[in-house]
Coordinates of C-alpha atoms in Angstrom, one line a residue:
T23 CA 0.0 0.0 0.0
P24 CA 1.6 3.3 -1.0
L25 CA 1.9 6.0 1.7
A26 CA 4.0 8.8 -0.1
V27 CA 5.6 9.1 -3.5
D28 CA 8.0 11.8 -4.7
N29 CA 8.5 11.5 -8.5
T30 CA 9.8 15.1 -9.0
N31 CA 12.8 13.9 -11.0
F32 CA 11.6 10.6 -12.4
E33 CA 9.0 7.9 -11.6
I34 CA 9.3 4.8 -9.6
E35 CA 6.7 2.6 -11.3
D36 CA 5.0 -0.8 -11.3
T37 CA 5.6 -1.2 -7.6
T38 CA 4.4 -4.5 -6.2
T39 CA 4.7 -6.3 -2.9
T40 CA 4.6 -10.1 -2.6
R41 CA 4.0 -11.3 1.0
S42 CA 4.7 -14.5 2.7
Y43 CA 4.9 -15.5 6.4
K44 CA 8.5 -14.5 7.1
K45 CA 9.5 -12.4 4.1
A46 CA 8.3 -9.9 1.5
T47 CA 9.5 -9.2 -2.0
L48 CA 9.4 -5.7 -3.4
S49 CA 9.5 -5.1 -7.2
W50 CA 9.5 -1.9 -9.2
T51 CA 10.8 -0.1 -12.3
T52 CA 12.2 3.4 -13.0
A53 CA 11.8 5.5 -16.1
I54 CA 15.6 6.1 -16.3
T55 CA 18.7 4.1 -15.5
S56 CA 19.1 4.2 -11.7
K57 CA 20.3 2.5 -8.6
A58 CA 18.3 2.1 -5.5
K59 CA 18.2 1.3 -1.8
V60 CA 15.4 -0.1 0.5
E61 CA 15.0 0.9 4.1
Y62 CA 12.3 -0.7 6.3
G63 CA 11.1 -1.1 9.9
T64 CA 8.0 -1.5 12.1
S65 CA 7.5 2.3 12.2
L66 CA 7.5 4.8 9.4
K67 CA 9.6 7.1 11.7
K68 CA 12.1 4.4 12.4
L69 CA 13.3 2.6 9.2
D70 CA 16.3 1.1 10.9
K71 CA 17.0 -1.8 8.6
T72 CA 18.1 -2.1 4.9
S73 CA 17.5 -4.7 2.3
E74 CA 19.7 -5.7 -0.6
V75 CA 18.5 -4.5 -4.1
T76 CA 18.9 -6.6 -7.2
S77 CA 18.9 -5.2 -10.7
L78 CA 17.2 -7.7 -13.0
P79 CA 18.0 -8.2 -16.7
D80 CA 14.7 -6.7 -17.9
G81 CA 15.6 -3.4 -16.2
S82 CA 13.4 -3.9 -13.2
F83 CA 14.5 -4.0 -9.5
E84 CA 13.8 -6.5 -6.7
S85 CA 14.4 -6.5 -3.0
V86 CA 13.7 -9.5 -0.7
I87 CA 13.2 -8.6 2.9
P88 CA 13.9 -11.6 5.1
D89 CA 13.4 -12.7 8.7
L90 CA 10.0 -11.0 9.3
T91 CA 7.4 -11.9 11.8
P92 CA 4.1 -13.5 10.6
G93 CA 1.1 -11.1 10.8
K94 CA 3.1 -8.0 11.5
Q95 CA 3.0 -4.6 9.8
Y96 CA 6.1 -3.2 8.2
Y97 CA 6.9 0.2 6.6
F98 CA 9.4 0.7 3.8
T99 CA 10.9 3.4 1.6
I100 CA 12.5 2.9 -1.8
T101 CA 15.0 5.6 -2.8
A102 CA 16.1 5.5 -6.4
T103 CA 19.0 7.7 -7.7
S104 CA 19.8 8.5 -11.3
E105 CA 23.1 7.0 -12.4
A106 CA 23.7 9.9 -14.7
D107 CA 23.1 12.6 -12.0
A108 CA 23.3 11.6 -8.3
T109 CA 21.4 14.8 -7.3
K110 CA 18.3 13.5 -9.0
L111 CA 16.4 11.0 -6.8
S112 CA 12.8 9.7 -6.3
T113 CA 11.2 8.0 -3.3
Y114 CA 8.3 5.6 -2.8
S115 CA 7.1 4.8 0.8
G116 CA 4.6 2.0 1.5
V117 CA 3.4 -0.4 4.1
F118 CA 2.5 -4.1 4.1
T119 CA 1.5 -6.8 6.5
T120 CA 3.1 -10.3 6.3
K121 CA 0.7 -13.3 6.2
G122 CA -0.6 -14.1 9.6
F123 CA -1.1 -17.6 11.1
P124 CA -4.2 -19.2 9.6
V125 CA -7.0 -19.2 12.2
V126 CA -10.6 -20.6 11.8
V127 CA -13.3 -19.6 14.3
N128 CA -16.5 -21.6 14.3
I129 CA -19.4 -19.7 15.9
T130 CA -22.7 -21.2 17.0
E131 CA -25.8 -19.6 18.6
N132 CA -27.4 -22.0 21.1
K133 CA -25.5 -24.8 19.5
S134 CA -26.7 -24.0 16.0
P135 CA -24.5 -22.4 13.3
A136 CA -24.5 -18.6 13.6
A137 CA -24.9 -17.5 10.0
S138 CA -23.0 -14.2 9.2
A139 CA -21.9 -13.6 12.8
K140 CA -19.6 -10.6 13.4
L141 CA -16.3 -10.5 15.1
K142 CA -14.3 -7.5 16.4
I143 CA -10.6 -8.1 17.1
S144 CA -8.1 -5.3 17.9
E145 CA -10.4 -2.7 16.2
Q146 CA -10.7 -4.9 13.1
N147 CA -14.1 -6.2 12.0
Y148 CA -14.6 -9.7 10.5
S149 CA -17.6 -11.7 9.3
A150 CA -18.4 -15.4 9.5
D151 CA -19.9 -17.2 6.5
K152 CA -23.4 -18.8 6.4
S153 CA -22.1 -21.8 8.3
G154 CA -20.8 -19.6 11.1
K155 CA -17.1 -20.0 10.1
A156 CA -14.7 -17.1 10.1
T157 CA -11.3 -17.6 8.4
L158 CA -8.6 -15.2 9.6
E159 CA -4.9 -14.4 9.5
L160 CA -3.5 -13.2 12.8
A161 CA -0.1 -12.6 14.5
S162 CA 0.7 -14.8 17.4
G163 CA -0.6 -13.4 20.7
N164 CA -3.6 -13.1 23.0
Y165 CA -6.7 -11.4 21.7
T166 CA -10.1 -10.2 23.1
V167 CA -12.8 -11.0 20.6
V168 CA -16.3 -9.5 20.7
I169 CA -18.7 -11.8 18.9
K170 CA -22.2 -10.7 17.8
T171 CA -24.9 -12.9 16.4
A172 CA -28.5 -12.3 15.3
K173 CA -29.8 -12.7 18.9
G174 CA -26.8 -12.5 21.2
S175 CA -23.3 -11.4 21.9
K176 CA -20.3 -12.7 23.8
T177 CA -16.7 -11.6 24.6
V178 CA -14.1 -14.3 24.5
K179 CA -10.3 -14.8 24.7
L180 CA -8.3 -16.1 21.7
A181 CA -4.7 -17.3 22.1
V182 CA -2.9 -17.7 18.7
A183 CA 0.2 -19.8 19.0
N184 CA 3.5 -19.2 17.2
K185 CA 3.3 -22.3 15.2
P186 CA 6.3 -23.7 13.2
I187 CA 6.3 -23.1 9.5
S188 CA 7.2 -26.3 7.6
A189 CA 10.1 -25.8 5.2
S190 CA 8.5 -28.2 2.7
A191 CA 4.9 -26.9 2.8
G192 CA 5.7 -23.4 3.8
I193 CA 2.4 -23.1 5.6
P194 CA 1.8 -23.3 9.4
A195 CA -0.9 -25.5 10.8
T196 CA -4.4 -24.0 11.0
Q197 CA -5.5 -23.1 14.5
K198 CA -9.2 -23.8 15.2
F199 CA -11.5 -22.4 17.8
S200 CA -15.2 -22.8 18.6
F201 CA -17.5 -20.5 20.6
D202 CA -21.2 -20.8 21.4
V203 CA -23.1 -17.6 21.9
P204 CA -26.3 -17.9 24.1
V205 CA -29.5 -16.1 22.9
N206 CA -30.3 -13.1 24.9
V207 CA -33.7 -13.8 26.6
A208 CA -35.6 -10.7 28.0
A209 CA -36.3 -11.1 31.7
A210 CA -40.0 -11.3 32.7
P211 CA -41.2 -8.0 34.3
S212 CA -41.6 -7.8 38.0
S213 CA -45.0 -6.8 39.5
S214 CA -43.6 -3.3 40.2
Q215 CA -43.0 -3.0 36.4
L216 CA -46.6 -4.1 35.4
P217 CA -49.2 -1.5 34.5
L218 CA -51.7 -0.8 37.3
G219 CA -54.6 -1.9 35.1
L220 CA -53.0 -5.2 34.4
I221 CA -52.3 -5.8 38.1
G222 CA -56.0 -5.0 38.9
G223 CA -57.1 -7.5 36.3
I224 CA -54.9 -10.2 37.8
V225 CA -56.2 -9.5 41.3
A226 CA -59.8 -9.6 40.1
A227 CA -59.3 -12.9 38.3
A228 CA -57.7 -14.4 41.4
I229 CA -60.7 -13.4 43.5
L230 CA -63.2 -14.9 41.0
L231 CA -61.3 -18.1 40.8
G232 CA -61.0 -18.3 44.6
G233 CA -64.6 -17.6 45.2
G234 CA -64.1 -14.2 46.8
L235 CA -61.9 -12.9 49.6

């Protein structure tokens, strides 16, 4: 996702980001012959790491950022400098999130699938499908989840483990969770909450059934 672009001198074009769980690959082209550097970090104000840039035969550039954390957000800036004139440069700043651990949350309402249930996790909103299943990508950690169904709501805790990522498959195991949301049943009103006319009718009926006072 682009955040800021300065193409005053020449353009950084065709910028793409390919994400995986522990690395990301940035690709781009420039309108002129140039050289480039990539700086990145977990804050736009603190790009404290650099990534090697490779110039490809077709004239495009590529930078592979390694050793990242699954489900984490990273910021980066590409700085390209003209090879003919080092005073001419352009920048492209962006942000990406690595793939998070696969998580499936199955939601029921009074033991029946909660179609299209809603979940709120860390200010992000998600929706379950018609079978009550929500498929997510999350970083490892502990989460508070607010679940809302058609007739109820529930707040639960979700612990996502830092699962190993297989070198052969390249995908961590899916973590599955199930939660049942009870239906909110309105409490019956007390006698103090009943209308006076209704109370009188109840008393009169009791007298008639009892044969008088």
